[in-house]
PDB file of C-alpha atoms and ligand atoms in Angstrom:
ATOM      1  CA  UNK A   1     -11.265  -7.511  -0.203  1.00 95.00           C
ATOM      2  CA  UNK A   2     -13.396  -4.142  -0.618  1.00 97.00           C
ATOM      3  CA  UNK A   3     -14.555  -2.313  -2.907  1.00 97.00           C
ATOM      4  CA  UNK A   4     -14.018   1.474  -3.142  1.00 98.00           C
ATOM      5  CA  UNK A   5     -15.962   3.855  -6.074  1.00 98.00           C
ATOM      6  CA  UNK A   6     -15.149   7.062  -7.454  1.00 98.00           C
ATOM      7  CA  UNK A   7     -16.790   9.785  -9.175  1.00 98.00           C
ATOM      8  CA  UNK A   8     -14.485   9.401 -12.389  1.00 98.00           C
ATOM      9  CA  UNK A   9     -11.138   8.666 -13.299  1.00 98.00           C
ATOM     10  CA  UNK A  10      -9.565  11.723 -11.771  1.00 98.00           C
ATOM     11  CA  UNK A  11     -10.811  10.792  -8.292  1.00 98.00           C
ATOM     12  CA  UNK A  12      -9.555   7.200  -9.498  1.00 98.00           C
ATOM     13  CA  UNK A  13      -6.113   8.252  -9.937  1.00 98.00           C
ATOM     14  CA  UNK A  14      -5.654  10.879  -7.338  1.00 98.00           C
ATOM     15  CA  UNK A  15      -6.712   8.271  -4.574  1.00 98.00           C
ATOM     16  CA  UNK A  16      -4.155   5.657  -6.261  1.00 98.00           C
ATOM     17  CA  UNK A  17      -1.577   8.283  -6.105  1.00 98.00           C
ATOM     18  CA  UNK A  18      -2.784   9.119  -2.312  1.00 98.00           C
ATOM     19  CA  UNK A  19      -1.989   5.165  -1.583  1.00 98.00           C
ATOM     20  CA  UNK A  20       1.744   4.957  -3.109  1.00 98.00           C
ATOM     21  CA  UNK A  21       2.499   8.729  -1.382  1.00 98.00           C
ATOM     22  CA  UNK A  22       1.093   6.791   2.025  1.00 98.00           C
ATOM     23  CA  UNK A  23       3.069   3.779   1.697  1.00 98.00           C
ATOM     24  CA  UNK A  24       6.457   5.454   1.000  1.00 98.00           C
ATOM     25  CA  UNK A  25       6.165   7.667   3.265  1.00 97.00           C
ATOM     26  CA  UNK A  26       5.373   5.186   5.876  1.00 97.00           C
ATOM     27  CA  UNK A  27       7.854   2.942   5.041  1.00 97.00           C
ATOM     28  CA  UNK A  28      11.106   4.709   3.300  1.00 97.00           C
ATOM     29  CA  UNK A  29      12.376   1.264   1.962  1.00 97.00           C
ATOM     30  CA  UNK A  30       9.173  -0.335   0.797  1.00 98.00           C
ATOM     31  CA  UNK A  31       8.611  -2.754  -2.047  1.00 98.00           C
ATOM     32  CA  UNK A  32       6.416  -1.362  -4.632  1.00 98.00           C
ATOM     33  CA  UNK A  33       5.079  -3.665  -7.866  1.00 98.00           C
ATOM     34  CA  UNK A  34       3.321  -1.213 -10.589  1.00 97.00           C
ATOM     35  CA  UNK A  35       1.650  -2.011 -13.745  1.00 98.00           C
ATOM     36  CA  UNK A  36       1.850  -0.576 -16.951  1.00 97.00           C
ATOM     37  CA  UNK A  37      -1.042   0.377 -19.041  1.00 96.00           C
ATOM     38  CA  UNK A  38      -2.907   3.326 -19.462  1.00 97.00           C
ATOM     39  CA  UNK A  39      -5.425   2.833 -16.301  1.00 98.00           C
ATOM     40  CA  UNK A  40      -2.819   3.650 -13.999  1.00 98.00           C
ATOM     41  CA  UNK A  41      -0.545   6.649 -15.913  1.00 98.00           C
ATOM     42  CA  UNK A  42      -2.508   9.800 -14.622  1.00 98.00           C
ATOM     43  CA  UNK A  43      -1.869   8.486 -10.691  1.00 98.00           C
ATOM     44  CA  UNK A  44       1.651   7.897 -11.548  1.00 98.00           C
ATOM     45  CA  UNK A  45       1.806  11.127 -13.216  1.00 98.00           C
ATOM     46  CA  UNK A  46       0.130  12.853 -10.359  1.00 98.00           C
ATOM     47  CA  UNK A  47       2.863  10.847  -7.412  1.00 98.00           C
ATOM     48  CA  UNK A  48       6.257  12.023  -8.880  1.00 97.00           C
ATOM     49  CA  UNK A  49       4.363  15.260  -8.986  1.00 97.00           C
ATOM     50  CA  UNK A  50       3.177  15.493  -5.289  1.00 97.00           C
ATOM     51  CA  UNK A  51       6.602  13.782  -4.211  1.00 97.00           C
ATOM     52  CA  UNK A  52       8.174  16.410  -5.934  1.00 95.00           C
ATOM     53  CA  UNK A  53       6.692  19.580  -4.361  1.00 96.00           C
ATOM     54  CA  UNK A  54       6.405  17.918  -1.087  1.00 93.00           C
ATOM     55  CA  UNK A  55       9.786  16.425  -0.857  1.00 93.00           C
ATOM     56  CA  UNK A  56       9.188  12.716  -0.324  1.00 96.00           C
ATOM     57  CA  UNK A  57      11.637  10.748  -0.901  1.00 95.00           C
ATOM     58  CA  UNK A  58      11.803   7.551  -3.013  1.00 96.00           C
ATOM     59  CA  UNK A  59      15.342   6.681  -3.526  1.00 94.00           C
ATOM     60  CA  UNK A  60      15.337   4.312  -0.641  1.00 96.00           C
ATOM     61  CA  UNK A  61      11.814   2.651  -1.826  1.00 97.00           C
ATOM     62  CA  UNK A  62      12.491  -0.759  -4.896  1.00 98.00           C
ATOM     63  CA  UNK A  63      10.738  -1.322  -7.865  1.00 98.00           C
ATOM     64  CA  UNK A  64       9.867  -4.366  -9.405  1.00 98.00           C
ATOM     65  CA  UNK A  65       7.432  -4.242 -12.533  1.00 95.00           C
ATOM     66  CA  UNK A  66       4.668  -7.041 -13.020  1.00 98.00           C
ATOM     67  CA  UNK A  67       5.318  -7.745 -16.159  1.00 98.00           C
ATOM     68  CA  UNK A  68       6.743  -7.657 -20.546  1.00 98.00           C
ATOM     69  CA  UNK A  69       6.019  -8.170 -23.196  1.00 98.00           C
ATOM     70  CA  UNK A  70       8.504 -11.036 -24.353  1.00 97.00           C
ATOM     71  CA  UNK A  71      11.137  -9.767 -27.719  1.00 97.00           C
ATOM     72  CA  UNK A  72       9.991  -6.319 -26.918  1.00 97.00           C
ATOM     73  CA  UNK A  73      13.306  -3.882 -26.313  1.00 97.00           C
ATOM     74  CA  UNK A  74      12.943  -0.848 -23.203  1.00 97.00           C
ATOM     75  CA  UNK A  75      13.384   1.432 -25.933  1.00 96.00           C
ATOM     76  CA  UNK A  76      10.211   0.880 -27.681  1.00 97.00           C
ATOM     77  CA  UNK A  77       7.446   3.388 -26.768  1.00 97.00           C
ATOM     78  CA  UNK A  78       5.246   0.409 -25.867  1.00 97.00           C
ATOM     79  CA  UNK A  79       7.321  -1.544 -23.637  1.00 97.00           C
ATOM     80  CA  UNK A  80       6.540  -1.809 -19.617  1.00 97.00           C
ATOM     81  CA  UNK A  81       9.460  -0.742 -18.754  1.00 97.00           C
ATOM     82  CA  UNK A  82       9.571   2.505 -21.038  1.00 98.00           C
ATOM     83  CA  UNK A  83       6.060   3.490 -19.797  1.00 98.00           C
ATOM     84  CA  UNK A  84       6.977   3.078 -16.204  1.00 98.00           C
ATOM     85  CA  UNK A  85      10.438   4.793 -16.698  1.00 98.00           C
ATOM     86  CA  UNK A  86       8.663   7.754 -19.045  1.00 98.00           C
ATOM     87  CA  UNK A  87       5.842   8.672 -15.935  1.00 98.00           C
ATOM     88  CA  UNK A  88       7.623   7.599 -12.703  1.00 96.00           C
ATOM     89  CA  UNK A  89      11.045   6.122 -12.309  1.00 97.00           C
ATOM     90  CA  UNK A  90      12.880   9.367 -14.617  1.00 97.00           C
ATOM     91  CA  UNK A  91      10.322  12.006 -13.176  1.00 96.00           C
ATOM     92  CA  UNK A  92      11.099  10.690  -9.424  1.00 95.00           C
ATOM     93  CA  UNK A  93      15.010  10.178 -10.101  1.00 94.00           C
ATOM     94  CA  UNK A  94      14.828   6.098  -8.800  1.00 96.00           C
ATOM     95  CA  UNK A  95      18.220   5.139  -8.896  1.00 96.00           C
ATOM     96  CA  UNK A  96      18.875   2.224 -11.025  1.00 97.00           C
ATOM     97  CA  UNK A  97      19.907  -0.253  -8.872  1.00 97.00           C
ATOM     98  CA  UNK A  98      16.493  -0.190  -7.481  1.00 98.00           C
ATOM     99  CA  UNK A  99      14.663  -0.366 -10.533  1.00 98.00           C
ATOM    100  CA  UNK A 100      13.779  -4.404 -11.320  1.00 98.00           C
ATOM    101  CA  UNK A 101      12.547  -4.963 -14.789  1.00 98.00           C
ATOM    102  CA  UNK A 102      12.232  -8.353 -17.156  1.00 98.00           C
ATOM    103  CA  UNK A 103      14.522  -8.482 -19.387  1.00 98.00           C
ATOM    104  CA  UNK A 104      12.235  -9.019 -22.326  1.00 97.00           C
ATOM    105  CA  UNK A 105      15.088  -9.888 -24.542  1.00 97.00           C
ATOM    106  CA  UNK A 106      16.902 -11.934 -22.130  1.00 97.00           C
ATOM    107  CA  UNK A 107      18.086 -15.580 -24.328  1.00 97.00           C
ATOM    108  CA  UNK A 108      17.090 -17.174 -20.934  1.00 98.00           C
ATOM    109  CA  UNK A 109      13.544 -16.119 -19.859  1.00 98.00           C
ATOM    110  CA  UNK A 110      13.437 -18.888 -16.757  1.00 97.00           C
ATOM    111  CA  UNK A 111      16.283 -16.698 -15.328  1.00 98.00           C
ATOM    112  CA  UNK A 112      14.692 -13.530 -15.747  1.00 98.00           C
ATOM    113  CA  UNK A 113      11.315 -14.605 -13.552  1.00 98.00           C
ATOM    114  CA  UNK A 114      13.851 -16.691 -11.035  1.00 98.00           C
ATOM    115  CA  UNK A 115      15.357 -13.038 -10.562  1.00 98.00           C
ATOM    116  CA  UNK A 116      12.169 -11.472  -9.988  1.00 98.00           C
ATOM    117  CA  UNK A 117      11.405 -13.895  -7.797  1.00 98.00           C
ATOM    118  CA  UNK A 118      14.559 -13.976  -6.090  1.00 98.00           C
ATOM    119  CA  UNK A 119      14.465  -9.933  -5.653  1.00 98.00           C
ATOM    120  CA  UNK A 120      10.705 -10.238  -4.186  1.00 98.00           C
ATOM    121  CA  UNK A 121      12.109 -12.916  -1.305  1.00 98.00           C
ATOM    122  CA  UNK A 122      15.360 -11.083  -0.412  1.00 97.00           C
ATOM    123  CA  UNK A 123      12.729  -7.950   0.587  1.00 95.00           C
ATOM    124  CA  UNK A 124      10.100 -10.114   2.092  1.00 96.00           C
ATOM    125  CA  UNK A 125       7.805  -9.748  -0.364  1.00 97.00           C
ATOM    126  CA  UNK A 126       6.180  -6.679  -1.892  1.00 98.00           C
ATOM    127  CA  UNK A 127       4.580  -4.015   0.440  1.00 98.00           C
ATOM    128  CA  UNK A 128       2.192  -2.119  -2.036  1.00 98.00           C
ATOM    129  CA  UNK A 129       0.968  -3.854  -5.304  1.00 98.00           C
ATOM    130  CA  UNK A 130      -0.768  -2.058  -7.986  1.00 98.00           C
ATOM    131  CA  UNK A 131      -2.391  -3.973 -10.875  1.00 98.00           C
ATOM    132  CA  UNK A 132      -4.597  -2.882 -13.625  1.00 98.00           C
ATOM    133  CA  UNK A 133      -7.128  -5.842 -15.623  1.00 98.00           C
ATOM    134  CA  UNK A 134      -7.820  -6.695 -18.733  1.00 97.00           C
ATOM    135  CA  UNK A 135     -10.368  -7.468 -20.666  1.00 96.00           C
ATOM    136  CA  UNK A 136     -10.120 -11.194 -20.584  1.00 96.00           C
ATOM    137  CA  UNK A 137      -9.836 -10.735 -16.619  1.00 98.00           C
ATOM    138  CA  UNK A 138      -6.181 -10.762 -16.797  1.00 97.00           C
ATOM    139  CA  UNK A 139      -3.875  -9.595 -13.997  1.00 98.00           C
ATOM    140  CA  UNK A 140      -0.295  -8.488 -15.463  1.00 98.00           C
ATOM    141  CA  UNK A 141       0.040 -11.783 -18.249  1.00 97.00           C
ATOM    142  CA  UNK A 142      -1.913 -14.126 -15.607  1.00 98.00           C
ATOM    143  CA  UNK A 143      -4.093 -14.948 -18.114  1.00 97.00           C
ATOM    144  CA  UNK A 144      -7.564 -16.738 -17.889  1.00 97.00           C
ATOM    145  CA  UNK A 145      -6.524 -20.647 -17.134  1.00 96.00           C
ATOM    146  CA  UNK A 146      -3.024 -19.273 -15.190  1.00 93.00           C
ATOM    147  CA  UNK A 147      -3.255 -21.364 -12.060  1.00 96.00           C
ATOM    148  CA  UNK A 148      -2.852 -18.807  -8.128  1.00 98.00           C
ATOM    149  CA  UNK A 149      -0.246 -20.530  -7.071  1.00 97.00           C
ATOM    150  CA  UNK A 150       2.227 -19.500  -9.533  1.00 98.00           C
ATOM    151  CA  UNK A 151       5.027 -16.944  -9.187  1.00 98.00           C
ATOM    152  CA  UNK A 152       7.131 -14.873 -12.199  1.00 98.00           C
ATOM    153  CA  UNK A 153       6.709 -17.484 -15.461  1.00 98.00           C
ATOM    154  CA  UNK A 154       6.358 -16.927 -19.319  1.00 98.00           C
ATOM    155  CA  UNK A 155       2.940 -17.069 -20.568  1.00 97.00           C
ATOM    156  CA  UNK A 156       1.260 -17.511 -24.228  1.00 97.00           C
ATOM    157  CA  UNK A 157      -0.725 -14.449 -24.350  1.00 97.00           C
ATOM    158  CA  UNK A 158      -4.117 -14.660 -25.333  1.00 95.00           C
ATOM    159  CA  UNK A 159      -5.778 -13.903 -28.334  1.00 95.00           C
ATOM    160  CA  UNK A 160      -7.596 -10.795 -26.859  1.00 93.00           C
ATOM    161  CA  UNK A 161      -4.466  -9.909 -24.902  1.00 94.00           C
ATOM    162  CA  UNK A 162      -2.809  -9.683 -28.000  1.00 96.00           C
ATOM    163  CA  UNK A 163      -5.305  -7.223 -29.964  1.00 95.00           C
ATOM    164  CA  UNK A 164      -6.020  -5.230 -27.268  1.00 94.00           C
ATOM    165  CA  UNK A 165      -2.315  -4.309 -26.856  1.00 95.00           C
ATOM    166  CA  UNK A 166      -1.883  -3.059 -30.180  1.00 95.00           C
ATOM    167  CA  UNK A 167      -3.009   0.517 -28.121  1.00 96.00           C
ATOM    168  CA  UNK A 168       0.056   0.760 -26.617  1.00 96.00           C
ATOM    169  CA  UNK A 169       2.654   0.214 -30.184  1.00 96.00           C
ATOM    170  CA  UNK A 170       3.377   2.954 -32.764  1.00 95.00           C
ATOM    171  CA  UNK A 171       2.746   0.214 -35.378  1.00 94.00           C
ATOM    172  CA  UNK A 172       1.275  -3.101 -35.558  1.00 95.00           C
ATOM    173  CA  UNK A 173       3.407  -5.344 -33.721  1.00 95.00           C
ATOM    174  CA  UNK A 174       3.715  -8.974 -33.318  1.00 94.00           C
ATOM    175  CA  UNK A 175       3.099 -10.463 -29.771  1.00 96.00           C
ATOM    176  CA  UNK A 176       2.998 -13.717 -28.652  1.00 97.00           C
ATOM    177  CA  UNK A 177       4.465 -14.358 -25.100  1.00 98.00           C
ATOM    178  CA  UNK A 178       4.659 -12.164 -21.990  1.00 98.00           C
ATOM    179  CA  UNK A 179       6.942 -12.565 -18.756  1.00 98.00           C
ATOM    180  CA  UNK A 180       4.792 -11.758 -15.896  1.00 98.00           C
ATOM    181  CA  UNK A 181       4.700 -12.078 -12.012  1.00 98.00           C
ATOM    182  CA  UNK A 182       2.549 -14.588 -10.659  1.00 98.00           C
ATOM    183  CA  UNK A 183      -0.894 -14.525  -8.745  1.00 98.00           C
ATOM    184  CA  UNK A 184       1.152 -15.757  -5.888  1.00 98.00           C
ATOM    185  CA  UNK A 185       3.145 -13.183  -5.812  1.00 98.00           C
ATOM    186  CA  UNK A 186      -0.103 -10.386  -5.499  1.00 98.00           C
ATOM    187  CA  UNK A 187      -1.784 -12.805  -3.091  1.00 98.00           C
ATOM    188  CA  UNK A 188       1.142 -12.477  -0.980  1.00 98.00           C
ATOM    189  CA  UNK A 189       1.805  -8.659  -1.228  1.00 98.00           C
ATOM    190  CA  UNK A 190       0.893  -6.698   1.700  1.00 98.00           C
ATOM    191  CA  UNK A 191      -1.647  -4.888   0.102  1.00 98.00           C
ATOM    192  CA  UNK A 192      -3.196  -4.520  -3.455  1.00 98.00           C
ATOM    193  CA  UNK A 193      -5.113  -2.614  -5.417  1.00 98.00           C
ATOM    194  CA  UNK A 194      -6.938  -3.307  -8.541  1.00 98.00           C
ATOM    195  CA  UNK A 195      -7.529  -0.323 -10.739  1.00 98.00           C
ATOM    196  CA  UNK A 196     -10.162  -0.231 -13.178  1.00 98.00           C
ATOM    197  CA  UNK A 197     -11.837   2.825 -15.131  1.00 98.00           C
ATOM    198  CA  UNK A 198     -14.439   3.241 -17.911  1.00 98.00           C
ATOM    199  CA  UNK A 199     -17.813   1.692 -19.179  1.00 98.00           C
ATOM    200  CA  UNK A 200     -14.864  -0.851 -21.362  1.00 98.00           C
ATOM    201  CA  UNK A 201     -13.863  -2.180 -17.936  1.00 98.00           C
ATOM    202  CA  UNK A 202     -17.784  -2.603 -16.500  1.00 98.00           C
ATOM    203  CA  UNK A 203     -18.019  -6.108 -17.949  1.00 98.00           C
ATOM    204  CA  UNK A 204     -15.183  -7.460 -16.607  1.00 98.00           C
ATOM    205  CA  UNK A 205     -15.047  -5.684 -13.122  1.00 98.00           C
ATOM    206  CA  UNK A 206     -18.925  -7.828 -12.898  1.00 98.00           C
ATOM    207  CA  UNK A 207     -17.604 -10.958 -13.477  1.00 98.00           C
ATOM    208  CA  UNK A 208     -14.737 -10.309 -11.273  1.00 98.00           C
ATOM    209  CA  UNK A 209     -16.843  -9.530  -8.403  1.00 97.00           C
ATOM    210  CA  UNK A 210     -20.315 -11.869  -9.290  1.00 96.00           C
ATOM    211  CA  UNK A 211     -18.683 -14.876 -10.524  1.00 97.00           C
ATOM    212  CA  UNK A 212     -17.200 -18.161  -9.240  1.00 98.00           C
ATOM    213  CA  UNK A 213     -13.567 -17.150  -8.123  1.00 98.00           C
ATOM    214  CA  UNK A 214     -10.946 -19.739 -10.121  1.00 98.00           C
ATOM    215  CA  UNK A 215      -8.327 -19.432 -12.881  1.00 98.00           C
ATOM    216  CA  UNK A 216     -10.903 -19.051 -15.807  1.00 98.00           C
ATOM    217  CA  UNK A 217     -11.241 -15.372 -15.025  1.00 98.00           C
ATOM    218  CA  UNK A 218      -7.433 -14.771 -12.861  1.00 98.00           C
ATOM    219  CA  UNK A 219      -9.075 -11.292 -11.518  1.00 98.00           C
ATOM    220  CA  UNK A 220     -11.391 -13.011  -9.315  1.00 98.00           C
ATOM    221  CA  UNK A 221      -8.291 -14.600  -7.052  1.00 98.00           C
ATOM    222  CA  UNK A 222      -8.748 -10.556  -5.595  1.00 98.00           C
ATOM    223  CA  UNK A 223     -11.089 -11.189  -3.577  1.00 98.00           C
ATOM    224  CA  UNK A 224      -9.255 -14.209  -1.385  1.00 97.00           C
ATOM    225  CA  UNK A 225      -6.976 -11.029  -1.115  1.00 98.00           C
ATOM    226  CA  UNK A 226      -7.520  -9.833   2.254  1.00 97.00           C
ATOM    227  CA  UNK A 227      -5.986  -6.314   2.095  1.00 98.00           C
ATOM    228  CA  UNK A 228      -6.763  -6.347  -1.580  1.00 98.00           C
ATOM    229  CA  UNK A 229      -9.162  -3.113  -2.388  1.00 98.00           C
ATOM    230  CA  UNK A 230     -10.924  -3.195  -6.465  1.00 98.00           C
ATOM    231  CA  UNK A 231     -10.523   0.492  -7.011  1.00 98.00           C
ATOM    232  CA  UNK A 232     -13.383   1.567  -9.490  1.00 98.00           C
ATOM    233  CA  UNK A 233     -14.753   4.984 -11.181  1.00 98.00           C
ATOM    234  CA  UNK A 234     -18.417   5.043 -11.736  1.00 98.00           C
ATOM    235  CA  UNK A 235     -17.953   3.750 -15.104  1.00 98.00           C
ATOM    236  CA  UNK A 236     -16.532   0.248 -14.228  1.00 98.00           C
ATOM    237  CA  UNK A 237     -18.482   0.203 -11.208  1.00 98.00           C
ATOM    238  CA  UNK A 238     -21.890   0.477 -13.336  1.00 97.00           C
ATOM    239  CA  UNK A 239     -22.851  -2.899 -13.718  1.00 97.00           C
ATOM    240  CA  UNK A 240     -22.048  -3.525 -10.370  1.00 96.00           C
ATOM    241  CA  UNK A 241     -25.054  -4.895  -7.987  1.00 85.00           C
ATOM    242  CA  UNK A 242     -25.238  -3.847  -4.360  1.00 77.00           C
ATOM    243  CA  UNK A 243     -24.557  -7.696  -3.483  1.00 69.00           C
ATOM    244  CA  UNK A 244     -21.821  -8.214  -5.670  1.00 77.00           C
ATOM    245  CA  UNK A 245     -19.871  -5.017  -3.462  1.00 75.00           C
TER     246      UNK A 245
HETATM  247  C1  GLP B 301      -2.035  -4.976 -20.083  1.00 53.07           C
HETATM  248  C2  GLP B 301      -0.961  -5.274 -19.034  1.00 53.07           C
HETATM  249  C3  GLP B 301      -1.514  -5.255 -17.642  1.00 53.07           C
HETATM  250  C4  GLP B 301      -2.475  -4.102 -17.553  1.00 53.07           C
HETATM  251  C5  GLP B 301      -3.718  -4.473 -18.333  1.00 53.07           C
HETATM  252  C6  GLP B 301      -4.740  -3.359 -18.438  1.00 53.07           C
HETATM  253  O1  GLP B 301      -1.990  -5.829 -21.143  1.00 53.07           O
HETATM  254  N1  GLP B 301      -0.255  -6.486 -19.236  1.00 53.07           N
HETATM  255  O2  GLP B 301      -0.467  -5.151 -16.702  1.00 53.07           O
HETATM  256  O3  GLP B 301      -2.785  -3.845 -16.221  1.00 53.07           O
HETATM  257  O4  GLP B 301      -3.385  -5.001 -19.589  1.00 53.07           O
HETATM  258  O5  GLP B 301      -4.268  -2.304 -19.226  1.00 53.07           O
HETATM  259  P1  GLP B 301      -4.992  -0.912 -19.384  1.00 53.07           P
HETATM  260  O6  GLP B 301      -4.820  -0.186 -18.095  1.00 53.07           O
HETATM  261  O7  GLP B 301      -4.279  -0.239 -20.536  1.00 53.07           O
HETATM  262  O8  GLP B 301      -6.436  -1.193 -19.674  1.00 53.07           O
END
C-alpha cells in the first residue's frame, strides 16, 4: 500500500478521475467498483467530463457498485445507485446491461450479494476499485467487527453509520441494514484506492494508517492491499506522522 497527498480536494479528485480515465482506456472491458458518497462525486463529475471531450469510450467497461442501503428505492435522491447514475452512469451513457446494482428492495437479499458475487467471478474479479471511509473506519457497509474474508453480505449498520448518513436523505430517514461487497472482494481487486478528504476524515485516516490492522477498524485491511494507494488531501493527511506514511 502507499500513500499519495494532495494539495486539496480538487487535486484529490482530478487525480481519482486521472486513475479511472487510465484504467479504461487501458483496458476497454475493465471491471470498475465505485462508491457512493460525497468524497468521490467531483472525480466522477470531472471523468464523464474528460471522457466526453476526449472520446473515451466506456460502453464496453462493467459496473458493479459496493454497496445500499437496504429498503431504500433507486429513485430516492439518497440511494447508491441514484448518486452513481445522477454523476456517471447517465452523463457517460453506460448501457444498462452493464450497470450491476443491489437491489435494495429485493424480498431475497442473500440473492442479491450471490449476484454480485457471481458477476465479480464471471469477469475475474474487479480491475479498478474505488472506496471512500467512514467515520467509524468503514469501507462500503464493512463495518468495524466485519471479518476480511467476507464477500457481498447484509450488514446491521452501525450506530454512527446510521447518523452520519442522514447527509445524503431529503428527510430524516430510517436505516438499519446495508447490502455491501465484502473486504474480500477489495483485497482481491487489481487495484484500489481509498479516497479521503477534509480535517472530518484526519482522525480516521490516523488510525487507519497507525493502528493495529484487524476488523475493529475494516479500513486498516488497506494496507495488506498491495496495489492499494490511501488517496488523501492535506486535510485528512494532517494528523498523519512521517512513520505512519
Ligand atoms: C457511506 C458509504 C460508503 C462511503 C462512506 C464515506 O456511508 N456507505 O460507501 O464511501 O460512507 O462517505 P462520504 O464520502 O460521504 O464521506
Amino acid at each position: 500500500m502507499k500513500t499519495k497527498i494532495f494539495k486539496d480536494y480538487e487535486e484529490l479528485s482530478t487525480n481519482t478521475a486521472n486513475e479511472i480515465l487510465a484504467v479504461v482506456q487501458s483496458n476497454p472491458m475493465a471491471m470498475l467498483c465505485l462508491a457512493s458518497g460525497d468524497t468521490p462525486r467531483l472525480a466522477y463529475m470531472l471523468a464523464a467530463k474528460r471522457a466526453k471531450e476526449g472520446n473515451i469510450d466506456f460502453s464496453r467497461c462493467t459496473f458493479v457498485a459496493l454497496d445500499e442501503w437496504m429498503g431504500i428505492p433507486p429513485a430516492n435522491e439518497g440511494s447508491c445507485q441514484f448518486f452513481l447514475r445522477r454523476y456517471l452512469f447517465d452523463p457517460l451513457n453506460i448501457p444498462e446491461r452493464n450497470i450491476n446494482f443491489f437491489n435494495a428492495v429485493s424480498s431475497d437479499p442473500d440473492e442479491e450479494c450471490k449476484k454480485m458475487n457471481d458477476v465479480i467471478a464471471r469477469k475475474g474479479g474487479i480491475d479498478l476499485m474505488i472506496v471512500g471511509i467512514g467515520m467509524n473506519g468503514h469501507i462500503g457497509f464493512n463495518e468495524p467487527g466485519q471479518a476480511f474474508d467476507q464477500y457481498a453480505h447484509v450488514v446491521d449498520l452501525d450506530e454512527t453509520s446510521r447518523t452520519v448518513a442522514q447527509k445524503y436523505f431529503r428527510e430524516s430517514t430510517q436505516l438499519s441494514k446495508g447490502l455491501t461487497l465484502g473486504l474480500r472482494h477489495m483485497l482481491e481487486a487489481k487495484k484500489v484506492l481509498l479516497i479521503a478528504s477534509g480535517l472530518k476524515k484526519a482522525e480516521i485516516i490516523e488510525k487507519t494508517m497507525g493502528e493495529e490492522i484487524s476488523p475493529k477498524i475494516p479500513s486498516t485491511s488497506i494496507r495488506n492491499h498491495p496495489n492499494g494507494y490511501v488517496m488523501l488531501d492535506k486535510e485528512a493527511a494532517s494528523l498523519l506522522s512521517a512513520k505512519s506514511m
